[in-house]
Amino acid sequence: MAKFELKLPKMGESVAEATITNWLKKVGDKIEADEAVLEIATDKVDSEVPSEVSGTLVEILFNVDDIVKVGQTIAIIDTEGGSTPVESPKEEVVEAVAQIEKAIEVVKETVQAVAPTEVDFSTSEKFFSPLVKNIAKEEGVSIAELESIKGTGKEGRVTKDDIIAYVKDRANKPAVAPTPKAEPVAVETPKVEAKVETSKVEAPKAEATPEKKVPVSVNGQDEIIEMDRMRKLISGYMVASKQTSAHVQSFIEVDVTNIVNWRNKVKDAFEKREGEKLTFTPIFMEAVAKAIKDFPMINISVEGDYIIKKKNINLGMAAALPNGNLIVPVIKNADMLNLVGLTKTVNDLANRARNNQLKPDEIQGGTYTVTNVGTFGSVFGTPIINQPQVAILALGAIRKVPAVIEAPTGDYIGIRHKMFLSHSYDHRVVDGSLGGQFVKRVADYLEGFSENREF
């Protein structure tokens, strides 16, 4: 039987590696084409890696929590043929590799005497990616040093380039107390004449980080639940946003009776023609995109003392996941899509978000975010800004309420469909005038929606 190398697929231009979080299949399991084999996680999103072929899983090359680079082989699958077989190394090569590994152990034992102290990341409230942690461990960068590095990543996060630059700069400075160098150890390694098509020599793994202190139930009845990976990320992002931006809110009530009546009138015909359910979300997104074009200084980000004015209008739409967590897929160039295009995009992103099928690039690059708190019955809310953006809009529940209606013959009381828009914005760069005018313009577009509109 032929053997197929399952590689970590490309997950977007900005993603170079991922952490294996769970193997869905074990050695010996049968696998169908397009069936998920394992789950991976990046700093942005969790996703599954499917098999490109049908066959049997015969070898797993990485363990859970291992970091894998894009393009690396992560598993071997036996197929019915058609793929290039992976040759097994010869006995003499295996023996030679074993001798090399012994030599590595000798060097490792010698270096361990002067190895830097293990870094305990559990004492830090900041988020560091697995790659940054590994570099810190290898270079002996303490947690205090790591926290002092000014990050250039999203929300001030320390990137690989940041810590590498720090290590290089530190190496150029005279050390206060030089660490004694280990005497070089001469290791004679045997020559290997045989040609190895595929081989893998694992580097020594770092020792496990000390376990975090788990809280204890005082009465013995409380349940202690550790946050999952995504909840920890969300927690870090929210705290960082409140510490970064000066949050201010503006609220406005909107009459959306025309929108409700129009949707009720056309939703069946729309679904029959387009094969998509028509929700209120794409209608609201259309109004937001129009208002951003009118007020482009709401479509910005802040970097130090500089304001970055975004060319594209990329709308994030906060989506609740079945496990209670939150994710924000992005509608790229939302202002260039008509209502049908927005509907298809909104439905596609929402469905794949719920099924954990989003790609990392699909939750990046947002310039403004909309969250629908009305889905859960909330009348309005005060959402936290999605950094590095400077504003976010919360859509409240649509309710039937008595309202004063102005008519040429006089005012009267009638039943209308109304909702609240809650606009949170960063007062460092967005003043009340701009923040208030923007949300008022969104309301104007919604109230001006025509019941006779064609789709």
XYZ file of C-alpha atoms in Angstrom:
455
model
C 0.000 0.000 0.000
C 1.120 3.571 -0.691
C 1.683 6.069 2.054
C 0.434 9.661 2.125
C 1.999 12.438 4.186
C -0.649 14.568 5.930
C 0.799 18.071 6.254
C -0.334 21.093 8.247
C -2.212 23.150 5.630
C -1.722 26.838 4.974
C -4.157 28.824 7.117
C -3.614 32.347 5.814
C -0.729 34.657 5.042
C -0.261 35.739 8.645
C -0.314 32.240 10.176
C 2.962 30.276 10.136
C 2.327 27.662 12.838
C -0.343 26.054 14.991
C -0.627 24.055 18.210
C -2.123 20.560 18.131
C -4.952 20.480 20.658
C -6.561 17.095 20.033
C -6.141 14.007 17.847
C -9.581 12.886 16.632
C -8.118 9.677 15.193
C -5.614 7.204 16.593
C -3.158 4.865 14.891
C -5.036 2.069 13.135
C -8.244 4.056 12.586
C -9.839 4.147 9.145
C -10.128 7.638 7.640
C -12.356 8.870 4.827
C -11.366 11.675 2.468
C -12.261 15.119 3.945
C -12.769 13.552 7.393
C -11.236 15.517 10.293
C -8.096 13.889 11.707
C -7.024 16.377 14.385
C -7.850 19.731 15.921
C -5.399 22.644 15.931
C -5.313 26.111 17.444
C -3.670 29.370 16.449
C -3.662 32.641 18.370
C -6.869 33.519 16.532
C -9.053 30.503 15.933
C -9.451 26.775 16.540
C -10.009 24.536 13.518
C -9.829 20.971 12.231
C -7.413 19.413 9.760
C -9.144 17.028 7.322
C -7.515 14.195 5.399
C -7.069 14.640 1.666
C -7.262 10.875 1.070
C -9.003 7.757 2.343
C -6.972 5.134 4.162
C -5.636 4.027 7.539
C -3.734 6.202 9.986
C -0.416 4.392 10.564
C 1.771 7.019 12.245
C 1.305 10.164 14.324
C 4.398 12.395 14.285
C 3.403 15.022 16.874
C 1.732 14.959 20.267
C -0.968 17.179 21.757
C 0.386 20.659 22.629
C 3.233 20.333 20.096
C 3.781 23.351 17.840
C 3.819 22.537 14.112
C 4.835 24.794 11.264
C 2.753 25.139 8.105
C 3.820 22.492 5.574
C 5.256 20.073 8.150
C 4.187 16.423 7.950
C 2.048 15.600 10.991
C 0.845 12.077 10.208
C 1.226 9.185 7.740
C -1.822 7.578 6.121
C -1.811 4.256 4.228
C -3.865 4.591 1.055
C -4.995 2.360 -1.795
C -2.313 3.828 -4.078
C -1.620 6.941 -6.096
C 0.674 8.663 -3.619
C 4.442 8.463 -3.359
C 5.453 5.800 -0.824
C 7.527 6.826 2.171
C 10.570 4.504 2.393
C 11.558 3.069 5.756
C 15.139 3.819 6.826
C 17.645 0.972 6.659
C 18.908 -0.772 9.792
C 22.348 0.820 9.632
C 20.802 4.257 9.346
C 18.595 3.586 12.368
C 21.673 2.535 14.351
C 23.559 5.642 13.224
C 20.672 7.881 14.229
C 20.590 6.178 17.643
C 24.294 6.967 18.133
C 23.689 10.589 17.149
C 20.855 10.802 19.666
C 23.214 9.476 22.377
C 25.714 12.170 21.415
C 22.990 14.796 21.709
C 22.180 13.524 25.205
C 25.862 13.940 26.226
C 25.838 17.534 25.029
C 22.475 18.137 26.687
C 23.703 16.874 30.075
C 26.778 19.113 29.845
C 24.771 22.196 28.914
C 22.126 21.594 31.580
C 24.642 22.589 34.259
C 24.589 26.154 32.954
C 21.084 26.162 31.437
C 18.856 29.125 32.296
C 16.169 28.760 34.915
C 12.815 27.566 33.577
C 10.456 30.476 32.939
C 7.139 30.224 34.811
C 4.532 31.878 32.577
C 1.705 31.160 35.022
C 2.744 34.199 37.069
C 2.031 36.589 34.185
C -1.361 38.013 33.297
C -0.203 38.802 29.757
C -0.770 36.451 26.801
C 2.300 35.080 25.014
C 2.118 32.777 22.002
C 3.654 29.276 22.253
C 6.455 30.328 19.867
C 7.393 33.364 21.998
C 7.378 31.171 25.126
C 9.700 28.643 23.504
C 12.152 31.352 22.431
C 12.076 32.820 25.948
C 12.843 29.423 27.466
C 15.680 28.701 25.038
C 17.273 32.137 25.457
C 16.803 32.325 29.230
C 14.558 35.404 29.077
C 12.891 35.866 32.453
C 9.183 36.591 32.824
C 10.015 40.112 34.044
C 12.098 40.760 30.920
C 9.373 39.315 28.685
C 6.717 41.566 30.208
C 8.966 44.597 29.724
C 9.267 44.048 25.951
C 7.124 46.487 23.992
C 5.071 44.328 21.650
C 4.242 45.366 18.091
C 1.520 42.750 17.583
C -2.209 43.086 17.980
C -3.173 44.654 21.338
C 0.530 45.148 22.097
C 1.232 41.429 22.033
C 4.905 40.404 21.871
C 5.679 38.807 18.484
C 8.480 36.497 17.397
C 10.334 39.448 15.825
C 10.014 41.461 19.059
C 11.634 38.834 21.281
C 14.328 37.992 18.697
C 15.225 41.679 18.460
C 15.332 41.878 22.273
C 17.627 38.855 22.519
C 19.974 40.283 19.866
C 20.052 43.675 21.591
C 20.738 42.023 24.944
C 23.578 40.006 23.427
C 25.245 43.221 22.233
C 25.246 44.699 25.740
C 27.872 43.736 28.350
C 26.497 41.268 30.828
C 26.393 42.271 34.485
C 27.258 38.819 35.754
C 28.464 36.574 32.950
C 27.406 32.980 33.217
C 30.369 30.577 33.115
C 30.547 28.822 29.805
C 30.490 25.068 29.633
C 33.653 23.428 28.356
C 33.159 22.221 24.798
C 32.586 18.505 24.491
C 34.029 16.766 21.483
C 31.539 14.250 20.170
C 32.572 11.955 17.393
C 29.609 10.984 15.250
C 29.720 8.098 12.783
C 29.518 8.683 9.056
C 26.280 7.597 7.493
C 26.616 6.426 3.908
C 23.015 5.314 3.436
C 20.588 7.774 1.865
C 17.508 8.505 3.960
C 14.446 9.725 2.071
C 12.474 10.707 5.174
C 13.853 10.949 8.697
C 12.895 12.800 11.847
C 15.183 13.494 14.802
C 13.239 15.188 17.567
C 14.914 17.958 19.528
C 14.965 17.575 23.295
C 11.721 18.873 24.762
C 11.659 21.508 27.463
C 10.643 20.416 30.909
C 7.001 20.865 31.830
C 5.961 24.210 33.256
C 4.948 23.977 36.947
C 1.217 23.509 37.374
C -0.900 26.507 38.282
C -2.348 26.707 41.757
C -5.948 25.488 41.602
C -8.474 27.260 43.866
C -10.055 25.132 46.566
C -13.764 25.071 47.378
C -14.240 26.318 50.953
C -17.479 24.433 51.577
C -16.533 21.431 49.443
C -19.625 21.874 47.271
C -18.533 24.533 44.776
C -17.408 23.273 41.389
C -13.993 24.488 40.178
C -13.919 24.835 36.364
C -10.791 25.839 34.472
C -11.381 28.204 31.558
C -10.815 26.638 28.147
C -8.213 28.061 25.770
C -10.625 30.329 23.886
C -12.134 31.705 27.109
C -8.650 32.581 28.353
C -7.904 34.422 25.102
C -11.198 36.332 25.231
C -10.534 37.231 28.867
C -7.123 38.631 27.989
C -8.450 40.576 24.995
C -11.281 42.169 26.981
C -9.074 43.282 29.869
C -6.470 44.632 27.431
C -9.139 46.594 25.546
C -10.465 48.277 28.705
C -6.912 49.140 29.730
C -6.122 50.533 26.268
C -9.207 52.515 25.222
C -11.186 55.181 27.046
C -14.663 53.752 26.489
C -17.594 56.141 25.972
C -21.148 55.207 24.899
C -23.914 56.879 22.916
C -27.447 55.443 22.620
C -30.219 56.100 20.139
C -33.679 54.603 19.606
C -34.597 53.645 16.046
C -37.969 52.995 14.396
C -37.456 49.911 12.187
C -41.117 49.289 11.341
C -40.491 49.639 7.599
C -37.671 47.071 7.753
C -39.801 44.576 9.714
C -42.727 44.939 7.321
C -40.497 44.655 4.222
C -38.718 41.546 5.506
C -42.012 39.847 6.402
C -43.257 40.603 2.893
C -40.247 39.331 0.903
C -38.478 36.730 3.083
C -40.222 33.699 1.521
C -39.605 34.876 -2.043
C -36.028 35.783 -1.136
C -35.302 32.311 0.248
C -36.926 30.637 -2.752
C -34.861 32.676 -5.244
C -31.524 32.894 -3.421
C -31.610 29.745 -1.275
C -30.762 31.872 1.791
C -32.752 32.924 4.845
C -33.104 36.718 5.063
C -32.315 37.957 8.564
C -32.076 41.505 9.910
C -28.284 41.337 10.259
C -27.328 42.034 6.604
C -29.748 44.978 6.542
C -28.064 46.469 9.605
C -24.604 45.767 8.163
C -25.544 47.615 4.978
C -26.558 50.698 6.989
C -23.338 50.577 9.049
C -21.169 50.339 5.906
C -22.952 53.361 4.411
C -22.476 55.384 7.607
C -18.752 54.533 7.708
C -18.360 55.902 4.181
C -19.968 59.125 5.458
C -17.735 59.213 8.554
C -14.415 57.547 7.565
C -12.680 58.689 10.783
C -14.642 56.022 12.649
C -12.873 53.421 10.474
C -9.441 53.874 12.067
C -6.979 52.343 14.503
C -4.399 53.846 16.846
C -0.700 53.038 16.985
C 1.188 55.092 19.529
C 0.697 58.769 18.650
C -0.487 57.961 15.128
C -3.930 57.347 13.648
C -4.202 54.769 10.863
C -7.104 55.513 8.536
C -8.318 52.279 6.962
C -9.024 52.151 3.247
C -11.242 49.048 3.336
C -14.463 48.691 5.299
C -14.229 45.261 6.926
C -17.112 44.634 9.306
C -16.711 42.168 12.170
C -19.897 40.406 13.269
C -19.724 38.957 16.770
C -21.117 35.420 16.841
C -21.915 33.323 19.910
C -20.669 29.729 19.790
C -22.557 26.699 21.165
C -20.033 26.378 24.035
C -20.785 29.936 25.173
C -17.620 31.506 23.774
C -17.520 34.337 21.256
C -15.839 34.738 17.885
C -15.839 37.623 15.392
C -15.712 36.639 11.697
C -15.106 39.538 9.294
C -17.071 40.625 6.225
C -14.311 41.949 3.958
C -15.123 45.044 1.840
C -18.702 45.092 3.131
C -19.456 48.369 1.339
C -18.932 46.654 -2.039
C -21.622 44.014 -1.426
C -25.311 44.448 -2.178
C -27.988 43.111 0.169
C -27.985 39.671 -1.460
C -24.186 39.447 -1.210
C -24.237 40.568 2.407
C -26.919 37.986 3.235
C -24.939 35.131 1.697
C -21.726 36.239 3.418
C -23.367 36.728 6.833
C -25.083 33.316 6.708
C -21.934 31.537 5.517
C -19.687 33.046 8.202
C -22.258 32.468 10.966
C -22.796 28.805 10.006
C -19.086 28.022 9.754
C -18.391 29.860 13.019
C -20.888 27.622 14.836
C -19.286 24.526 13.276
C -15.724 25.636 14.103
C -14.798 25.807 10.407
C -13.525 29.380 10.105
C -10.062 29.997 8.692
C -7.677 32.264 10.625
C -7.770 34.939 7.901
C -11.560 35.137 8.210
C -11.392 36.580 11.728
C -8.616 39.081 11.019
C -8.485 42.498 9.425
C -11.728 43.888 10.853
C -12.009 47.684 10.969
C -15.369 48.044 12.792
C -17.489 45.534 14.728
C -21.232 44.972 15.150
C -22.659 42.759 17.905
C -26.319 41.743 18.212
C -27.159 41.726 21.919
C -30.851 41.650 21.001
C -30.498 37.990 20.060
C -30.573 37.196 23.781
C -33.382 39.652 24.581
C -31.222 42.581 25.715
C -32.701 45.992 24.955
C -29.246 47.601 24.756
C -25.706 47.018 26.015
C -22.291 48.600 26.443
C -19.951 46.438 24.332
C -16.173 46.421 24.709
C -14.173 47.635 21.708
C -12.522 44.960 19.578
C -8.887 46.137 19.469
C -7.209 47.642 17.528
C -10.499 49.139 16.286
C -11.892 52.284 17.910
C -15.639 51.611 17.957
C -18.288 48.884 18.179
C -22.073 48.958 17.690
C -24.530 46.849 19.708
C -27.952 46.073 18.210
C -30.737 45.772 20.790
C -33.877 43.648 20.604
C -36.650 44.773 18.238
C -39.804 45.411 20.276
C -43.374 46.497 19.600
C -43.936 49.719 21.544
C -46.523 52.511 21.624
C -45.104 55.595 19.918
C -46.124 59.116 18.953
C -46.554 59.301 15.172
C -46.483 62.675 13.457
C -48.904 63.082 10.545
C -50.169 66.053 8.464
C -53.501 65.753 10.264
C -51.875 65.753 13.702
C -50.035 63.477 16.119
C -51.424 60.130 17.227
C -50.340 57.040 19.162
C -49.544 53.902 17.186
C -47.750 50.577 17.547
C -44.233 50.639 16.071
C -41.250 48.296 15.937
C -38.334 49.962 17.705
C -34.831 49.083 18.883
C -31.844 50.725 20.574
C -28.415 51.169 19.022
C -25.571 51.312 21.562
C -22.332 52.806 20.253
C -19.096 52.340 22.243
C -16.091 54.328 21.005
C -12.537 55.169 22.024
C -12.532 58.684 23.470
C -8.787 58.986 22.823
C -9.526 59.600 19.135
C -13.331 59.696 18.784
C -15.136 62.553 20.509
C -18.820 62.632 21.400
C -19.615 64.657 18.304
C -18.289 62.053 15.873
C -19.475 59.082 17.936
C -22.977 60.527 18.231
C -23.259 61.669 14.615
C -22.161 58.280 13.353
C -24.769 56.266 15.265
C -27.426 58.858 14.307
C -26.520 58.360 10.625
C -26.925 54.595 11.012
C -30.373 55.237 12.532
C -31.294 57.564 9.652
C -30.441 54.894 7.072
C -32.509 52.304 8.954
C -35.528 54.585 9.396
C -35.311 55.642 5.739
C -35.554 52.043 4.508
C -38.251 51.760 1.846
C -41.002 49.153 2.116
C -41.094 49.072 -1.684
C -37.436 48.175 -2.092
C -36.544 45.532 -4.699
C -34.126 42.762 -3.883
